[in-house]
XYZ file of C-alpha atoms in Angstrom:
363
model
C 19.152 20.160 10.095
C 18.077 16.588 8.509
C 18.647 17.972 4.890
C 19.160 14.313 3.869
C 15.460 12.844 4.607
C 14.188 15.761 2.695
C 16.069 15.162 -0.348
C 15.304 11.574 -0.372
C 11.910 12.153 0.091
C 11.827 14.815 -3.239
C 13.642 12.017 -4.959
C 10.853 9.967 -4.053
C 8.277 12.450 -5.557
C 9.958 13.148 -8.580
C 10.615 9.492 -9.188
C 8.606 9.688 -12.578
C 10.316 12.543 -14.466
C 13.966 11.975 -12.983
C 16.419 11.798 -15.511
C 20.071 11.267 -13.062
C 20.246 11.025 -9.521
C 23.261 10.470 -6.912
C 23.781 11.128 -3.600
C 24.103 15.086 -3.835
C 21.885 15.640 -7.300
C 18.535 15.369 -8.678
C 18.124 16.141 -12.742
C 14.660 16.185 -13.815
C 13.262 16.552 -17.137
C 10.032 18.058 -17.291
C 7.963 21.020 -17.458
C 9.365 23.020 -14.153
C 5.726 23.647 -13.145
C 4.566 20.051 -13.369
C 7.396 18.969 -11.197
C 7.535 21.590 -8.282
C 3.818 20.730 -7.718
C 5.394 17.079 -6.389
C 8.283 18.931 -4.178
C 7.503 18.977 -0.654
C 6.044 21.615 1.444
C 8.693 24.124 3.313
C 11.750 21.115 2.043
C 13.606 23.844 0.135
C 16.464 25.946 1.812
C 17.418 28.038 -1.782
C 15.464 28.980 -4.606
C 18.092 30.211 -7.078
C 16.886 29.918 -10.776
C 16.860 32.027 -13.952
C 13.860 31.991 -16.105
C 13.104 33.185 -19.364
C 13.340 36.881 -19.907
C 10.269 37.074 -22.288
C 11.314 40.557 -22.922
C 14.705 39.427 -24.911
C 12.731 36.936 -27.222
C 15.319 34.606 -27.731
C 14.570 31.616 -30.237
C 16.989 29.349 -28.312
C 15.333 29.619 -24.798
C 11.999 27.679 -24.335
C 9.462 30.279 -23.612
C 11.105 33.469 -23.653
C 8.834 34.055 -26.864
C 5.564 32.302 -25.516
C 3.575 35.599 -24.804
C 2.147 37.978 -26.533
C 1.847 40.151 -23.772
C 3.629 41.081 -20.129
C 0.727 40.342 -18.274
C 0.922 36.896 -19.380
C 4.242 36.842 -18.469
C 3.704 38.271 -15.087
C 0.864 35.741 -14.643
C 2.634 32.727 -15.629
C 5.295 33.404 -13.384
C 2.830 33.805 -10.316
C 2.093 29.910 -10.627
C 5.247 29.950 -9.975
C 5.892 32.427 -7.207
C 2.825 30.633 -5.157
C 4.968 26.807 -5.754
C 8.172 28.418 -4.254
C 6.163 29.908 -1.737
C 5.445 26.433 -0.808
C 8.372 24.752 -1.171
C 10.530 27.333 0.647
C 11.337 26.817 4.132
C 10.558 29.326 6.415
C 14.335 30.775 6.980
C 14.732 29.994 2.921
C 15.824 32.451 0.467
C 15.650 33.010 -3.705
C 17.278 34.360 -6.041
C 15.566 35.526 -9.682
C 17.519 36.418 -12.384
C 15.417 38.809 -14.885
C 15.741 41.332 -17.562
C 15.684 45.159 -16.311
C 12.836 45.518 -18.583
C 9.927 42.875 -16.364
C 11.996 43.302 -13.073
C 9.526 45.983 -11.522
C 6.521 43.807 -12.580
C 8.341 40.863 -11.401
C 9.520 42.391 -8.081
C 5.737 44.069 -7.529
C 4.193 40.166 -8.184
C 6.600 38.524 -5.909
C 5.595 41.152 -2.915
C 2.384 39.565 -2.694
C 4.202 36.521 -1.570
C 7.588 37.497 -0.312
C 9.707 40.108 1.105
C 12.020 41.271 -1.288
C 15.259 42.115 0.217
C 17.165 43.441 -2.719
C 17.162 44.577 -6.098
C 20.851 43.099 -7.303
C 22.057 44.589 -10.625
C 24.431 42.495 -12.229
C 27.059 44.615 -14.561
C 27.937 41.897 -17.138
C 31.672 43.342 -17.673
C 33.396 41.075 -20.022
C 36.933 39.556 -18.916
C 40.200 42.054 -20.227
C 40.781 41.136 -23.821
C 37.560 39.899 -24.678
C 35.610 42.833 -26.591
C 32.350 40.766 -27.261
C 28.935 42.337 -28.866
C 28.982 45.218 -26.379
C 31.958 46.322 -28.640
C 30.453 45.760 -32.044
C 27.329 47.260 -31.427
C 26.130 50.444 -33.452
C 25.802 52.698 -30.563
C 24.174 55.096 -33.360
C 21.209 53.142 -33.968
C 20.391 53.012 -29.775
C 17.087 55.062 -29.169
C 17.243 54.264 -25.392
C 20.244 53.372 -22.508
C 21.501 50.043 -23.886
C 20.138 47.007 -21.269
C 23.966 45.773 -20.716
C 22.881 44.518 -17.326
C 20.772 42.023 -15.718
C 18.514 42.182 -12.772
C 18.883 39.381 -9.675
C 15.269 39.533 -7.256
C 16.466 38.214 -3.763
C 13.624 37.748 -1.499
C 12.770 35.979 1.572
C 9.395 34.171 2.804
C 7.016 36.523 4.149
C 4.639 35.970 7.185
C 1.767 38.131 9.234
C 2.003 39.930 12.054
C 5.070 41.989 12.363
C 6.695 45.092 10.413
C 8.607 43.214 8.072
C 6.606 39.964 7.538
C 9.504 38.096 9.617
C 8.941 34.479 10.038
C 11.495 34.159 13.132
C 9.434 37.718 14.427
C 6.466 36.082 14.347
C 7.487 32.644 15.850
C 9.703 34.286 18.711
C 6.174 36.173 19.776
C 4.288 33.358 19.391
C 6.655 31.239 21.821
C 7.114 34.120 24.027
C 3.191 34.453 24.543
C 3.160 30.533 24.949
C 5.331 31.130 27.942
C 3.972 33.958 29.186
C 6.935 36.010 29.311
C 7.385 39.788 28.651
C 9.655 41.028 25.856
C 11.493 43.311 28.445
C 11.277 40.439 31.078
C 13.197 37.892 28.346
C 15.623 40.785 26.977
C 16.804 41.523 30.552
C 17.338 37.961 31.045
C 19.250 36.973 28.581
C 21.112 39.917 28.685
C 20.408 41.077 24.935
C 19.710 45.187 26.399
C 19.361 47.822 23.127
C 22.858 50.873 23.471
C 20.040 53.074 23.970
C 17.478 51.319 26.488
C 17.147 48.080 28.439
C 14.299 46.694 25.963
C 15.550 47.207 22.421
C 16.470 43.624 21.802
C 13.629 40.825 21.833
C 11.642 44.345 20.204
C 13.239 44.579 17.083
C 13.628 40.639 16.337
C 10.119 40.209 16.637
C 9.598 43.818 14.263
C 11.864 41.808 12.261
C 14.550 44.478 12.229
C 16.713 41.978 12.865
C 18.265 38.468 14.089
C 19.888 37.399 17.626
C 23.120 35.309 17.092
C 23.423 31.525 17.850
C 24.310 32.391 20.799
C 21.859 34.525 21.793
C 18.982 32.425 20.713
C 20.235 29.712 22.777
C 20.039 31.592 25.956
C 16.382 32.544 24.780
C 15.832 28.792 24.665
C 17.510 28.178 28.347
C 14.667 30.654 29.424
C 11.806 29.360 27.464
C 12.916 26.024 28.242
C 13.076 27.051 31.954
C 9.596 28.580 32.007
C 7.476 25.503 30.049
C 10.044 22.878 29.467
C 7.614 21.327 26.677
C 7.786 24.259 24.054
C 9.156 23.344 20.729
C 12.153 25.280 19.632
C 14.044 24.096 16.508
C 17.845 24.029 15.563
C 18.975 27.804 15.040
C 19.652 26.470 11.651
C 16.352 25.612 10.998
C 14.901 28.891 12.125
C 17.434 31.549 11.089
C 17.729 32.858 7.653
C 21.743 32.738 7.065
C 23.541 35.778 5.548
C 26.793 35.638 5.871
C 29.358 38.175 3.889
C 32.021 39.985 4.659
C 34.790 42.573 3.468
C 36.675 40.125 1.549
C 33.388 39.004 -0.805
C 30.493 41.399 -2.826
C 28.539 42.870 -0.265
C 26.777 45.432 -2.086
C 23.680 45.002 -4.406
C 25.734 46.254 -7.255
C 27.657 42.854 -9.045
C 30.583 42.758 -11.064
C 31.130 39.016 -11.788
C 32.024 38.535 -15.520
C 29.797 37.077 -18.453
C 30.448 33.343 -19.370
C 32.865 34.085 -22.235
C 31.230 32.500 -25.939
C 32.333 28.704 -26.253
C 31.356 25.583 -28.354
C 28.054 24.321 -26.604
C 27.533 27.294 -24.399
C 23.829 27.444 -23.323
C 22.384 30.985 -24.197
C 21.621 31.970 -20.607
C 24.306 30.282 -18.761
C 25.545 32.825 -15.555
C 29.229 32.113 -14.247
C 29.648 29.953 -11.693
C 31.373 31.859 -9.313
C 28.142 34.396 -8.892
C 26.309 31.453 -8.382
C 28.673 29.635 -5.528
C 28.759 33.471 -4.054
C 24.788 32.716 -4.117
C 24.697 30.020 -2.480
C 27.625 30.577 0.218
C 26.276 33.645 1.434
C 22.427 32.193 1.862
C 22.372 28.678 2.905
C 24.283 26.223 5.263
C 26.596 23.116 3.955
C 24.318 20.174 3.307
C 21.043 22.793 3.049
C 19.127 21.730 -0.638
C 19.291 24.267 -3.332
C 16.627 23.929 -6.137
C 16.618 25.445 -9.885
C 13.545 25.404 -11.959
C 14.983 26.349 -15.283
C 18.851 24.559 -15.131
C 19.647 24.887 -18.649
C 23.845 23.908 -18.367
C 23.304 22.813 -15.217
C 25.513 25.501 -13.686
C 23.618 25.993 -10.295
C 23.989 22.318 -9.597
C 27.899 22.517 -10.332
C 28.105 25.581 -7.848
C 26.185 23.259 -5.641
C 28.563 20.708 -5.758
C 31.292 22.773 -5.192
C 30.146 24.379 -1.922
C 28.683 21.181 -0.626
C 25.340 21.523 -1.486
C 22.674 18.795 -2.066
C 20.688 20.347 -5.204
C 17.504 19.704 -7.316
C 17.259 20.756 -10.840
C 14.553 21.084 -13.507
C 14.938 20.919 -16.976
C 12.483 20.978 -19.821
C 14.884 20.243 -22.557
C 15.883 16.747 -22.631
C 18.886 17.569 -24.447
C 20.336 19.496 -21.869
C 19.144 16.996 -19.495
C 21.549 15.254 -21.102
C 24.425 17.573 -20.373
C 23.800 18.545 -17.007
C 24.429 14.392 -16.297
C 27.463 14.300 -18.689
C 28.896 17.199 -16.925
C 28.093 16.283 -13.298
C 29.626 12.682 -13.779
C 32.963 14.322 -15.211
C 33.256 16.494 -12.620
C 32.335 13.800 -9.752
C 35.765 11.970 -11.792
C 37.873 14.500 -10.725
C 39.949 13.768 -7.768
C 38.469 15.737 -4.797
C 41.032 17.929 -4.309
C 40.928 19.140 -8.023
C 37.314 19.900 -7.789
C 37.102 22.932 -6.337
C 40.416 24.642 -7.469
C 42.371 26.156 -10.064
C 43.846 22.611 -10.941
C 40.826 21.414 -12.583
C 41.979 22.634 -16.331
C 45.274 20.543 -15.493
C 43.401 17.422 -14.249
C 41.279 17.510 -17.355
C 43.925 17.457 -20.009
C 43.480 14.369 -21.876
C 40.283 13.827 -21.169
C 36.960 13.895 -23.623
C 35.081 16.183 -21.126
C 31.943 18.544 -21.929
C 33.189 21.834 -22.854
C 31.149 23.232 -20.316
C 33.133 22.092 -17.625
C 36.449 23.411 -18.071
C 34.602 27.180 -17.380
C 35.540 26.017 -13.518
C 39.117 26.467 -14.317
C 38.177 30.215 -14.345
C 36.184 30.720 -10.923
């Protein structure tokens, strides 16, 4: 799993527009559709990004008011989708934030290139004691239900050849066929019998219904190599899309992470760090590469640092690039034991840090 090599290749490819880089982070100041074209194929493990919503029409978000019609906006986003499909690893994952108004059209467009796995509703609750805009608005003036929530479209690369367009399903069928072994025989030899009959496991994997465990995958490799020792079987982490949730973390498609409270210098579309960390922890391995095409205040990059991932942030506004660089440098100057804990606030006392650093203490 040589992600550091891929990271160095990306760094070289984006050198011309690089604003800041170090051993774990790259900050690019450019129009992201231009920068994307330079990123090598299949080098990104996770796309975690928050494009302009178009429907919100905010003056302080670049491109939020750039499109006359919804169709123009969707065509613009489709240019990104085509690049995302190219740069994402076959076992990669994507999260795209969007408004409830545009979600349906965006999901339809993305479905041409990806398997849309979930349509997540982020309820955006306010923290206790913080009234916010929801409490001040005039409810009697509404002519429809107020769009309190935002949407997150969760997707993976799609392949032809099986029921759910699963990359691993197509890969397994291809390798098994190369070895001249039936699905039933492979199931028998690895002992992965279904609960109802003896032929279900491999069939389910190849149709894309589910995936083998790491132990099962190693058994598959052993059997196929015993038939053809020249066959190439990647590491588990390079072939299986990770998805790690449990009863102790958010595991449904309704998310209740509190929104970021206003503060001086806050980005108008800033997302909470704990929600971004949840996205990263649940869908990547440590050391994987995370890409944010609309980096804003750099929260995705901060979340990647705190979860021991590599990251690339592309931001068109040079002032936000400066803010991201200062934020990363301030964070990395803290003692390692303080970088991902409630002790951050104490460690920051007396220091002239970017205000955005202090939201780390709440997550």
